[in-house]
PDB file of C-alpha atoms and ligand atoms in Angstrom:
ATOM      1  CA  MET A  68     102.435 -26.033  57.535  1.00 96.00           C
ATOM      2  CA  ARG A  69     101.504 -28.767  55.079  1.00 98.00           C
ATOM      3  CA  ILE A  70      97.886 -28.382  53.960  1.00 98.00           C
ATOM      4  CA  ASP A  71      96.208 -30.797  51.505  1.00 98.00           C
ATOM      5  CA  LEU A  72      92.654 -29.728  50.669  1.00 98.00           C
ATOM      6  CA  HIS A  73      91.503 -32.495  48.297  1.00 98.00           C
ATOM      7  CA  THR A  74      91.342 -36.212  49.212  1.00 98.00           C
ATOM      8  CA  HIS A  75      89.037 -39.220  48.824  1.00 98.00           C
ATOM      9  CA  SER A  76      88.267 -42.234  51.025  1.00 98.00           C
ATOM     10  CA  THR A  77      86.165 -45.380  50.630  1.00 97.00           C
ATOM     11  CA  ALA A  78      83.149 -43.184  51.422  1.00 98.00           C
ATOM     12  CA  SER A  79      83.376 -42.435  47.681  1.00 98.00           C
ATOM     13  CA  ASP A  80      85.971 -43.809  45.264  1.00 97.00           C
ATOM     14  CA  GLY A  81      89.207 -43.781  47.267  1.00 97.00           C
ATOM     15  CA  THR A  82      90.688 -47.067  48.495  1.00 97.00           C
ATOM     16  CA  ASP A  83      91.688 -46.031  52.064  1.00 98.00           C
ATOM     17  CA  SER A  84      89.000 -46.071  54.733  1.00 98.00           C
ATOM     18  CA  PRO A  85      88.641 -42.682  56.444  1.00 98.00           C
ATOM     19  CA  PRO A  86      90.765 -43.769  59.455  1.00 98.00           C
ATOM     20  CA  GLU A  87      93.420 -45.243  57.158  1.00 98.00           C
ATOM     21  CA  LEU A  88      93.456 -42.006  55.202  1.00 98.00           C
ATOM     22  CA  MET A  89      94.000 -39.938  58.353  1.00 98.00           C
ATOM     23  CA  LEU A  90      96.891 -42.197  59.418  1.00 98.00           C
ATOM     24  CA  ALA A  91      98.404 -41.962  55.942  1.00 98.00           C
ATOM     25  CA  ALA A  92      98.102 -38.175  56.114  1.00 98.00           C
ATOM     26  CA  ARG A  93     100.046 -38.107  59.362  1.00 97.00           C
ATOM     27  CA  THR A  94     102.692 -40.382  57.862  1.00 97.00           C
ATOM     28  CA  ALA A  95     102.920 -38.034  54.877  1.00 97.00           C
ATOM     29  CA  GLY A  96     103.640 -35.179  57.289  1.00 97.00           C
ATOM     30  CA  LEU A  97     100.440 -33.253  56.705  1.00 98.00           C
ATOM     31  CA  ASP A  98      99.189 -30.793  59.327  1.00 98.00           C
ATOM     32  CA  VAL A  99      95.794 -30.143  57.745  1.00 98.00           C
ATOM     33  CA  ILE A 100      93.731 -32.421  55.508  1.00 98.00           C
ATOM     34  CA  ALA A 101      90.356 -31.872  53.879  1.00 98.00           C
ATOM     35  CA  LEU A 102      88.310 -35.027  53.299  1.00 98.00           C
ATOM     36  CA  THR A 103      86.370 -34.282  50.121  1.00 98.00           C
ATOM     37  CA  ASP A 104      84.486 -37.383  49.026  1.00 98.00           C
ATOM     38  CA  HIS A 105      82.277 -37.163  45.954  1.00 98.00           C
ATOM     39  CA  GLU A 106      78.730 -36.189  47.001  1.00 98.00           C
ATOM     40  CA  SER A 107      79.213 -37.629  50.481  1.00 98.00           C
ATOM     41  CA  PHE A 108      79.613 -36.738  54.171  1.00 97.00           C
ATOM     42  CA  ALA A 109      79.727 -40.431  55.071  1.00 97.00           C
ATOM     43  CA  GLY A 110      83.432 -40.511  55.961  1.00 98.00           C
ATOM     44  CA  TRP A 111      83.490 -37.494  58.273  1.00 98.00           C
ATOM     45  CA  ASP A 112      82.621 -39.120  61.607  1.00 98.00           C
ATOM     46  CA  GLN A 113      85.092 -41.968  61.296  1.00 97.00           C
ATOM     47  CA  ALA A 114      87.832 -39.562  60.228  1.00 98.00           C
ATOM     48  CA  GLU A 115      87.063 -37.194  63.070  1.00 97.00           C
ATOM     49  CA  ARG A 116      87.366 -39.936  65.673  1.00 96.00           C
ATOM     50  CA  VAL A 117      90.974 -40.660  64.712  1.00 96.00           C
ATOM     51  CA  VAL A 118      92.367 -37.187  64.099  1.00 96.00           C
ATOM     52  CA  ALA A 119      92.023 -36.148  67.725  1.00 88.00           C
ATOM     53  CA  ALA A 120      94.842 -38.525  68.660  1.00 91.00           C
ATOM     54  CA  LEU A 121      96.952 -37.667  65.618  1.00 94.00           C
ATOM     55  CA  ASP A 122      97.703 -33.965  65.937  1.00 92.00           C
ATOM     56  CA  LEU A 123      96.144 -33.530  62.516  1.00 97.00           C
ATOM     57  CA  ARG A 124      93.496 -30.985  61.640  1.00 98.00           C
ATOM     58  CA  LEU A 125      90.546 -32.294  59.639  1.00 98.00           C
ATOM     59  CA  ILE A 126      88.487 -30.026  57.415  1.00 98.00           C
ATOM     60  CA  LYS A 127      85.181 -31.652  56.501  1.00 98.00           C
ATOM     61  CA  GLY A 128      84.327 -31.197  52.874  1.00 98.00           C
ATOM     62  CA  ILE A 129      82.788 -32.690  49.784  1.00 98.00           C
ATOM     63  CA  GLU A 130      83.532 -32.689  46.073  1.00 98.00           C
ATOM     64  CA  MET A 131      80.340 -31.931  44.204  1.00 98.00           C
ATOM     65  CA  SER A 132      79.689 -32.989  40.609  1.00 98.00           C
ATOM     66  CA  THR A 133      78.227 -30.203  38.501  1.00 98.00           C
ATOM     67  CA  ARG A 134      77.917 -29.526  34.791  1.00 98.00           C
ATOM     68  CA  THR A 135      79.077 -26.720  32.506  1.00 97.00           C
ATOM     69  CA  SER A 136      78.410 -26.945  28.742  1.00 96.00           C
ATOM     70  CA  GLY A 137      77.902 -30.685  29.020  1.00 93.00           C
ATOM     71  CA  GLU A 138      81.189 -31.387  30.837  1.00 94.00           C
ATOM     72  CA  SER A 139      81.498 -32.700  34.388  1.00 95.00           C
ATOM     73  CA  VAL A 140      82.909 -29.887  36.543  1.00 98.00           C
ATOM     74  CA  HIS A 141      83.895 -30.571  40.163  1.00 98.00           C
ATOM     75  CA  VAL A 142      83.476 -28.074  42.999  1.00 98.00           C
ATOM     76  CA  LEU A 143      85.009 -28.572  46.432  1.00 99.00           C
ATOM     77  CA  GLY A 144      82.722 -27.516  49.283  1.00 98.00           C
ATOM     78  CA  LEU A 145      84.604 -27.040  52.548  1.00 98.00           C
ATOM     79  CA  TRP A 146      82.881 -26.748  55.953  1.00 98.00           C
ATOM     80  CA  VAL A 147      79.411 -27.360  54.514  1.00 98.00           C
ATOM     81  CA  ASP A 148      76.636 -28.020  57.026  1.00 98.00           C
ATOM     82  CA  PRO A 149      75.542 -31.644  56.511  1.00 98.00           C
ATOM     83  CA  THR A 150      72.104 -30.907  57.976  1.00 98.00           C
ATOM     84  CA  ASN A 151      71.335 -28.251  55.366  1.00 98.00           C
ATOM     85  CA  ARG A 152      68.347 -29.728  53.517  1.00 98.00           C
ATOM     86  CA  PRO A 153      68.733 -28.224  50.030  1.00 98.00           C
ATOM     87  CA  LEU A 154      72.371 -29.343  49.805  1.00 98.00           C
ATOM     88  CA  ALA A 155      71.718 -32.794  51.290  1.00 98.00           C
ATOM     89  CA  ASP A 156      68.771 -33.302  48.942  1.00 98.00           C
ATOM     90  CA  GLU A 157      70.790 -32.316  45.879  1.00 98.00           C
ATOM     91  CA  LEU A 158      73.679 -34.613  46.858  1.00 98.00           C
ATOM     92  CA  GLN A 159      71.127 -37.386  47.317  1.00 98.00           C
ATOM     93  CA  ARG A 160      69.786 -36.716  43.850  1.00 98.00           C
ATOM     94  CA  ILE A 161      73.268 -36.892  42.301  1.00 98.00           C
ATOM     95  CA  ARG A 162      74.031 -40.135  44.167  1.00 97.00           C
ATOM     96  CA  GLY A 163      70.717 -41.543  42.964  1.00 97.00           C
ATOM     97  CA  ALA A 164      71.716 -40.782  39.381  1.00 97.00           C
ATOM     98  CA  ARG A 165      75.062 -42.517  40.027  1.00 96.00           C
ATOM     99  CA  ASP A 166      73.179 -45.641  41.162  1.00 94.00           C
ATOM    100  CA  GLY A 167      70.823 -45.404  38.214  1.00 93.00           C
ATOM    101  CA  ARG A 168      73.480 -45.432  35.545  1.00 95.00           C
ATOM    102  CA  VAL A 169      75.331 -48.520  36.808  1.00 95.00           C
ATOM    103  CA  ALA A 170      72.968 -50.948  35.054  1.00 94.00           C
ATOM    104  CA  MET A 171      73.395 -49.021  31.799  1.00 96.00           C
ATOM    105  CA  ILE A 172      77.189 -49.129  32.039  1.00 97.00           C
ATOM    106  CA  ILE A 173      77.063 -52.868  32.745  1.00 96.00           C
ATOM    107  CA  SER A 174      74.906 -53.563  29.716  1.00 96.00           C
ATOM    108  CA  GLN A 175      77.054 -51.390  27.443  1.00 98.00           C
ATOM    109  CA  LEU A 176      80.151 -53.229  28.667  1.00 98.00           C
ATOM    110  CA  ALA A 177      78.455 -56.587  28.081  1.00 97.00           C
ATOM    111  CA  ALA A 178      77.879 -55.501  24.483  1.00 98.00           C
ATOM    112  CA  VAL A 179      81.671 -55.366  24.042  1.00 98.00           C
ATOM    113  CA  ASP A 180      82.146 -58.700  25.831  1.00 97.00           C
ATOM    114  CA  VAL A 181      83.120 -57.309  29.219  1.00 98.00           C
ATOM    115  CA  VAL A 182      80.708 -59.251  31.385  1.00 98.00           C
ATOM    116  CA  LEU A 183      80.784 -58.110  34.989  1.00 96.00           C
ATOM    117  CA  ALA A 184      79.615 -60.326  37.818  1.00 93.00           C
ATOM    118  CA  GLU A 185      77.187 -58.749  40.268  1.00 88.00           C
ATOM    119  CA  SER A 186      79.251 -60.116  43.171  1.00 91.00           C
ATOM    120  CA  LYS A 187      82.493 -58.477  41.966  1.00 92.00           C
ATOM    121  CA  LEU A 188      80.830 -55.099  41.636  1.00 94.00           C
ATOM    122  CA  ALA A 189      79.125 -55.445  45.010  1.00 94.00           C
ATOM    123  CA  LYS A 190      82.530 -56.156  46.566  1.00 94.00           C
ATOM    124  CA  ALA A 191      84.215 -53.225  44.790  1.00 94.00           C
ATOM    125  CA  ALA A 192      81.492 -50.849  45.963  1.00 95.00           C
ATOM    126  CA  ALA A 193      80.976 -52.325  49.424  1.00 94.00           C
ATOM    127  CA  ASP A 194      81.919 -49.271  51.489  1.00 93.00           C
ATOM    128  CA  THR A 195      80.816 -46.451  49.244  1.00 95.00           C
ATOM    129  CA  SER A 196      77.774 -44.240  49.409  1.00 92.00           C
ATOM    130  CA  SER A 197      78.659 -42.759  46.043  1.00 96.00           C
ATOM    131  CA  ILE A 198      79.206 -45.380  43.347  1.00 96.00           C
ATOM    132  CA  GLY A 199      81.155 -44.367  40.275  1.00 97.00           C
ATOM    133  CA  ARG A 200      83.184 -45.574  37.353  1.00 97.00           C
ATOM    134  CA  PRO A 201      86.209 -46.322  39.585  1.00 97.00           C
ATOM    135  CA  HIS A 202      84.206 -49.093  41.303  1.00 97.00           C
ATOM    136  CA  ILE A 203      83.241 -50.536  37.924  1.00 98.00           C
ATOM    137  CA  ALA A 204      86.939 -50.360  37.034  1.00 98.00           C
ATOM    138  CA  ASP A 205      87.804 -52.290  40.210  1.00 97.00           C
ATOM    139  CA  ALA A 206      85.325 -55.019  39.279  1.00 97.00           C
ATOM    140  CA  MET A 207      86.919 -55.182  35.813  1.00 98.00           C
ATOM    141  CA  ILE A 208      90.337 -55.550  37.453  1.00 97.00           C
ATOM    142  CA  ALA A 209      89.020 -58.294  39.755  1.00 96.00           C
ATOM    143  CA  GLN A 210      87.822 -60.248  36.718  1.00 97.00           C
ATOM    144  CA  GLY A 211      91.059 -59.723  34.818  1.00 97.00           C
ATOM    145  CA  TYR A 212      89.719 -57.523  32.021  1.00 98.00           C
ATOM    146  CA  VAL A 213      92.165 -54.716  32.805  1.00 98.00           C
ATOM    147  CA  GLU A 214      95.163 -54.174  35.078  1.00 97.00           C
ATOM    148  CA  THR A 215      94.443 -50.725  36.501  1.00 96.00           C
ATOM    149  CA  ARG A 216      91.680 -48.168  36.912  1.00 96.00           C
ATOM    150  CA  ARG A 217      93.510 -46.034  34.453  1.00 96.00           C
ATOM    151  CA  GLU A 218      93.436 -48.740  31.803  1.00 97.00           C
ATOM    152  CA  ALA A 219      89.716 -49.270  32.477  1.00 98.00           C
ATOM    153  CA  PHE A 220      89.047 -45.553  31.897  1.00 97.00           C
ATOM    154  CA  ASP A 221      91.261 -45.323  28.830  1.00 97.00           C
ATOM    155  CA  ARG A 222      89.743 -48.372  27.129  1.00 98.00           C
ATOM    156  CA  TYR A 223      86.152 -48.476  28.380  1.00 98.00           C
ATOM    157  CA  LEU A 224      84.917 -45.790  30.752  1.00 98.00           C
ATOM    158  CA  ALA A 225      86.094 -42.375  29.556  1.00 95.00           C
ATOM    159  CA  PRO A 226      83.791 -40.213  27.391  1.00 93.00           C
ATOM    160  CA  GLY A 227      83.757 -41.634  23.862  1.00 94.00           C
ATOM    161  CA  ARG A 228      84.571 -45.170  25.057  1.00 97.00           C
ATOM    162  CA  PRO A 229      81.995 -47.994  24.880  1.00 98.00           C
ATOM    163  CA  GLY A 230      81.140 -48.131  28.588  1.00 98.00           C
ATOM    164  CA  TYR A 231      80.629 -44.403  29.068  1.00 97.00           C
ATOM    165  CA  VAL A 232      77.295 -43.187  30.394  1.00 97.00           C
ATOM    166  CA  SER A 233      76.787 -39.607  31.527  1.00 95.00           C
ATOM    167  CA  ARG A 234      74.803 -38.786  34.668  1.00 96.00           C
ATOM    168  CA  TYR A 235      72.752 -35.998  36.194  1.00 97.00           C
ATOM    169  CA  ALA A 236      74.562 -33.058  37.795  1.00 98.00           C
ATOM    170  CA  PRO A 237      73.333 -29.533  38.559  1.00 98.00           C
ATOM    171  CA  ALA A 238      74.642 -26.475  36.737  1.00 98.00           C
ATOM    172  CA  THR A 239      77.964 -25.367  38.211  1.00 98.00           C
ATOM    173  CA  ALA A 240      76.613 -21.988  39.373  1.00 98.00           C
ATOM    174  CA  ASP A 241      73.732 -23.733  41.174  1.00 98.00           C
ATOM    175  CA  GLY A 242      76.126 -26.154  42.870  1.00 98.00           C
ATOM    176  CA  ILE A 243      78.248 -23.269  44.156  1.00 98.00           C
ATOM    177  CA  ARG A 244      75.153 -21.470  45.471  1.00 98.00           C
ATOM    178  CA  LEU A 245      74.020 -24.614  47.305  1.00 98.00           C
ATOM    179  CA  ILE A 246      77.423 -24.914  48.976  1.00 98.00           C
ATOM    180  CA  HIS A 247      77.278 -21.272  50.051  1.00 98.00           C
ATOM    181  CA  ALA A 248      73.719 -21.597  51.349  1.00 98.00           C
ATOM    182  CA  ALA A 249      74.967 -24.516  53.452  1.00 98.00           C
ATOM    183  CA  GLY A 250      77.612 -22.258  55.028  1.00 98.00           C
ATOM    184  CA  GLY A 251      80.458 -23.735  53.008  1.00 98.00           C
ATOM    185  CA  VAL A 252      83.302 -22.312  50.975  1.00 98.00           C
ATOM    186  CA  ALA A 253      83.385 -23.215  47.267  1.00 98.00           C
ATOM    187  CA  VAL A 254      86.560 -23.959  45.319  1.00 99.00           C
ATOM    188  CA  LEU A 255      86.549 -24.801  41.615  1.00 98.00           C
ATOM    189  CA  ALA A 256      88.494 -28.090  41.372  1.00 98.00           C
ATOM    190  CA  HIS A 257      91.094 -28.952  38.687  1.00 98.00           C
ATOM    191  CA  ALA A 258      89.555 -26.436  36.276  1.00 98.00           C
ATOM    192  CA  TRP A 259      92.123 -27.075  33.590  1.00 98.00           C
ATOM    193  CA  GLY A 260      92.380 -30.808  34.132  1.00 96.00           C
ATOM    194  CA  ARG A 261      91.562 -33.651  31.787  1.00 88.00           C
ATOM    195  CA  ASP A 262      87.974 -32.992  30.761  1.00 85.00           C
ATOM    196  CA  THR A 263      87.172 -29.383  31.535  1.00 94.00           C
ATOM    197  CA  ALA A 264      89.977 -27.191  30.171  1.00 94.00           C
ATOM    198  CA  GLN A 265      87.977 -26.558  26.989  1.00 94.00           C
ATOM    199  CA  VAL A 266      84.779 -25.357  28.674  1.00 97.00           C
ATOM    200  CA  LEU A 267      86.208 -23.547  31.713  1.00 98.00           C
ATOM    201  CA  THR A 268      87.821 -20.675  29.876  1.00 98.00           C
ATOM    202  CA  ALA A 269      89.072 -17.660  31.813  1.00 98.00           C
ATOM    203  CA  GLU A 270      85.906 -15.869  30.735  1.00 98.00           C
ATOM    204  CA  VAL A 271      83.603 -18.636  31.986  1.00 98.00           C
ATOM    205  CA  ILE A 272      85.456 -18.749  35.317  1.00 98.00           C
ATOM    206  CA  ALA A 273      85.160 -14.954  35.594  1.00 98.00           C
ATOM    207  CA  ASP A 274      81.403 -15.142  34.977  1.00 98.00           C
ATOM    208  CA  LEU A 275      80.983 -17.940  37.497  1.00 98.00           C
ATOM    209  CA  ALA A 276      82.919 -15.938  40.064  1.00 98.00           C
ATOM    210  CA  SER A 277      80.858 -12.781  39.584  1.00 98.00           C
ATOM    211  CA  GLU A 278      77.524 -14.640  39.472  1.00 98.00           C
ATOM    212  CA  THR A 279      78.075 -16.791  42.540  1.00 98.00           C
ATOM    213  CA  GLY A 280      80.800 -15.327  44.734  1.00 98.00           C
ATOM    214  CA  LEU A 281      82.968 -18.404  44.114  1.00 98.00           C
ATOM    215  CA  ASP A 282      85.717 -18.371  46.764  1.00 98.00           C
ATOM    216  CA  GLY A 283      88.681 -20.297  45.452  1.00 98.00           C
ATOM    217  CA  LEU A 284      90.414 -21.820  42.465  1.00 98.00           C
ATOM    218  CA  GLU A 285      92.384 -25.063  42.746  1.00 98.00           C
ATOM    219  CA  VAL A 286      95.655 -24.061  41.142  1.00 98.00           C
ATOM    220  CA  PHE A 287      97.996 -26.762  42.425  1.00 98.00           C
ATOM    221  CA  HIS A 288      96.710 -30.101  41.083  1.00 98.00           C
ATOM    222  CA  GLN A 289      98.406 -33.036  39.343  1.00 98.00           C
ATOM    223  CA  GLU A 290      96.432 -32.497  36.152  1.00 97.00           C
ATOM    224  CA  HIS A 291      97.764 -28.938  35.839  1.00 98.00           C
ATOM    225  CA  ASP A 292     101.171 -28.544  34.232  1.00 97.00           C
ATOM    226  CA  GLU A 293     103.535 -25.699  35.070  1.00 97.00           C
ATOM    227  CA  SER A 294     102.038 -23.335  32.532  1.00 97.00           C
ATOM    228  CA  ALA A 295      98.453 -24.080  33.658  1.00 98.00           C
ATOM    229  CA  ARG A 296      99.495 -23.421  37.264  1.00 98.00           C
ATOM    230  CA  ARG A 297     101.087 -20.125  36.331  1.00 98.00           C
ATOM    231  CA  GLN A 298      98.112 -18.963  34.291  1.00 98.00           C
ATOM    232  CA  LEU A 299      95.528 -20.114  36.830  1.00 98.00           C
ATOM    233  CA  GLY A 300      97.537 -18.406  39.573  1.00 98.00           C
ATOM    234  CA  GLU A 301      97.388 -15.159  37.619  1.00 98.00           C
ATOM    235  CA  LEU A 302      93.685 -15.630  36.935  1.00 98.00           C
ATOM    236  CA  ALA A 303      93.025 -16.208  40.638  1.00 98.00           C
ATOM    237  CA  LYS A 304      94.815 -12.972  41.464  1.00 98.00           C
ATOM    238  CA  GLU A 305      92.908 -11.080  38.802  1.00 98.00           C
ATOM    239  CA  LEU A 306      89.516 -12.386  39.929  1.00 98.00           C
ATOM    240  CA  ASP A 307      90.276 -12.227  43.638  1.00 98.00           C
ATOM    241  CA  LEU A 308      89.907 -16.006  44.022  1.00 98.00           C
ATOM    242  CA  ILE A 309      91.877 -17.874  46.685  1.00 99.00           C
ATOM    243  CA  PRO A 310      94.507 -20.181  45.140  1.00 98.00           C
ATOM    244  CA  THR A 311      94.413 -23.679  46.676  1.00 98.00           C
ATOM    245  CA  GLY A 312      96.122 -27.003  46.161  1.00 98.00           C
ATOM    246  CA  GLY A 313      95.515 -30.647  46.930  1.00 98.00           C
ATOM    247  CA  SER A 314      96.611 -34.137  46.001  1.00 98.00           C
ATOM    248  CA  ASP A 315      93.223 -35.551  44.914  1.00 98.00           C
ATOM    249  CA  TYR A 316      94.512 -38.685  46.647  1.00 98.00           C
ATOM    250  CA  HIS A 317      92.505 -41.865  45.952  1.00 98.00           C
ATOM    251  CA  GLY A 318      94.757 -44.404  47.704  1.00 97.00           C
ATOM    252  CA  LEU A 319      95.717 -47.142  45.275  1.00 93.00           C
ATOM    253  CA  GLY A 320      93.023 -45.919  42.891  1.00 90.00           C
ATOM    254  CA  LYS A 321      95.074 -43.205  41.221  1.00 91.00           C
ATOM    255  CA  GLN A 322      98.762 -43.223  40.460  1.00 90.00           C
ATOM    256  CA  ASN A 323     100.863 -40.113  40.931  1.00 94.00           C
ATOM    257  CA  HIS A 324      98.456 -38.461  43.401  1.00 97.00           C
ATOM    258  CA  GLU A 325     100.338 -39.053  46.650  1.00 98.00           C
ATOM    259  CA  LEU A 326      99.169 -37.222  49.760  1.00 98.00           C
ATOM    260  CA  GLY A 327     100.811 -33.812  49.969  1.00 98.00           C
ATOM    261  CA  CYS A 328     102.007 -33.819  46.333  1.00 98.00           C
ATOM    262  CA  ASN A 329     100.234 -30.460  46.015  1.00 98.00           C
ATOM    263  CA  LEU A 330      99.670 -28.138  48.940  1.00 98.00           C
ATOM    264  CA  THR A 331      97.602 -25.080  49.812  1.00 98.00           C
ATOM    265  CA  PRO A 332      99.630 -22.053  50.962  1.00 98.00           C
ATOM    266  CA  PRO A 333      98.943 -21.187  54.640  1.00 98.00           C
ATOM    267  CA  GLU A 334      97.806 -17.677  53.694  1.00 98.00           C
ATOM    268  CA  SER A 335      95.208 -19.243  51.400  1.00 98.00           C
ATOM    269  CA  LEU A 336      93.840 -21.338  54.252  1.00 98.00           C
ATOM    270  CA  ALA A 337      93.521 -18.183  56.367  1.00 98.00           C
ATOM    271  CA  ALA A 338      91.656 -16.490  53.515  1.00 98.00           C
ATOM    272  CA  LEU A 339      89.341 -19.495  53.139  1.00 98.00           C
ATOM    273  CA  GLU A 340      88.584 -19.315  56.863  1.00 98.00           C
ATOM    274  CA  ASP A 341      87.597 -15.661  56.452  1.00 98.00           C
ATOM    275  CA  ARG A 342      85.244 -16.644  53.656  1.00 98.00           C
ATOM    276  CA  GLN A 343      83.792 -19.401  55.798  1.00 98.00           C
ATOM    277  CA  ARG A 344      82.871 -16.857  58.477  1.00 97.00           C
ATOM    278  CA  LEU A 345      81.253 -14.753  55.777  1.00 96.00           C
ATOM    279  CA  TRP A 346      79.031 -17.559  54.405  1.00 96.00           C
ATOM    280  CA  ALA A 347      78.219 -18.912  57.856  1.00 91.00           C
ATOM    281  CA  THR A 348      76.600 -15.611  58.808  1.00 87.00           C
ATOM    282  CA  LYS A 349      74.673 -15.047  55.576  1.00 79.00           C
TER     283      LYS A 349
HETATM  284  P1  LIG B 102      82.377 -40.825  37.988  1.00 82.17           P
HETATM  285  O1  LIG B 102      82.331 -40.283  39.381  1.00 82.17           O
HETATM  286  O2  LIG B 102      81.709 -42.142  37.848  1.00 82.17           O
HETATM  287  O3  LIG B 102      81.955 -39.826  36.954  1.00 82.17           O
HETATM  288  O4  LIG B 102      83.927 -41.140  37.700  1.00 82.17           O
HETATM  289  C1  LIG B 102      84.834 -40.052  37.736  1.00 82.17           C
HETATM  290  C2  LIG B 102      85.894 -40.288  38.797  1.00 82.17           C
HETATM  291  O5  LIG B 102      86.771 -41.301  38.342  1.00 82.17           O
HETATM  292  C3  LIG B 102      86.757 -39.070  38.997  1.00 82.17           C
HETATM  293  O6  LIG B 102      86.265 -38.268  40.012  1.00 82.17           O
HETATM  294  C4  LIG B 102      88.092 -39.652  39.368  1.00 82.17           C
HETATM  295  O7  LIG B 102      88.100 -39.893  40.752  1.00 82.17           O
HETATM  296  C5  LIG B 102      88.111 -40.996  38.675  1.00 82.17           C
HETATM  297  N1  LIG B 102      88.874 -41.033  37.427  1.00 82.17           N
HETATM  298  C6  LIG B 102      88.642 -40.349  36.296  1.00 82.17           C
HETATM  299  N2  LIG B 102      89.532 -40.677  35.338  1.00 82.17           N
HETATM  300  C7  LIG B 102      90.354 -41.600  35.890  1.00 82.17           C
HETATM  301  C8  LIG B 102      91.486 -42.349  35.431  1.00 82.17           C
HETATM  302  N3  LIG B 102      91.968 -42.198  34.181  1.00 82.17           N
HETATM  303  N4  LIG B 102      92.080 -43.195  36.294  1.00 82.17           N
HETATM  304  C9  LIG B 102      91.604 -43.368  37.528  1.00 82.17           C
HETATM  305  N5  LIG B 102      90.548 -42.699  38.037  1.00 82.17           N
HETATM  306  C10 LIG B 102      89.928 -41.831  37.229  1.00 82.17           C
HETATM  307 ZN1  LIG B 103      87.251 -39.546  42.790  1.00 82.17          ZN
HETATM  308 FE1  LIG B 104      87.456 -34.236  40.794  1.00 82.17          FE
HETATM  309 FE1  LIG B 105      88.695 -35.494  43.550  1.00 82.17          FE
END
């Protein structure tokens, strides 16, 4: 069983539409895929319509932006109820803050002579309900300022670079509680990836787990090297968190994140399903 529990479509900042993503998942030999767009359920229906014919199981999820000690920490919420008001309202608030910061990023970029055309950005963000720096990067590529999203982040959009603007996100513990209250299962994403390894110490993860009943820890992720995977695997065991894995696929938007490059063990999926039954009845 090949299970990939972390992917993005054009409903947020991936480059495959939800149906294209489902077809690509089948081609990659996946049996189970979670669609986890940033702050958005918008891709679920389209994805669901195609999987029926594909012999592919779709898990409907989100990736929620939260904040710990000033850093952006991502939490995967699987099987959340999209009609749950508190969760939907909070996601709306985060998306609103995403919209709100675009003008600031554009003016900061203009100050360093990267002048983005409204039309290029509108095109880059045409299908998304959750605009982010990757769409700004795509507009920069379209105008020839950079070659890749990665270059755009490295030179302009990462923290400390001239186009960086932070945005609102709830505290990580609050985000996890909202996911649970919406009947979902919460998995801490790429904890020791690029930006969060410093703040998400073993101690902080332990506190989060005991305060919130966090369900899982994403162990198998491209931003985790072998030693991070080993240590996070041990931490998961120690804290009774379910170890998961996923590609964090973004289509052409991220190199080296091919579908299925990291997988979730089948016994972990079974454990996540047990947790889902638990939160659904609370
Ligand atoms: P934002 O949502 O605007 O805060 O932008 C963060 C998103 O950009 C992340 O969730 C990733 O999907 C993507 N991202 C971050 N760093 C890079 C990078 N170096 N190259 C490509 N995509 C990136
Ligand atoms: Zn993304
Ligand atoms: Fe993420
Ligand atoms: Fe992601």
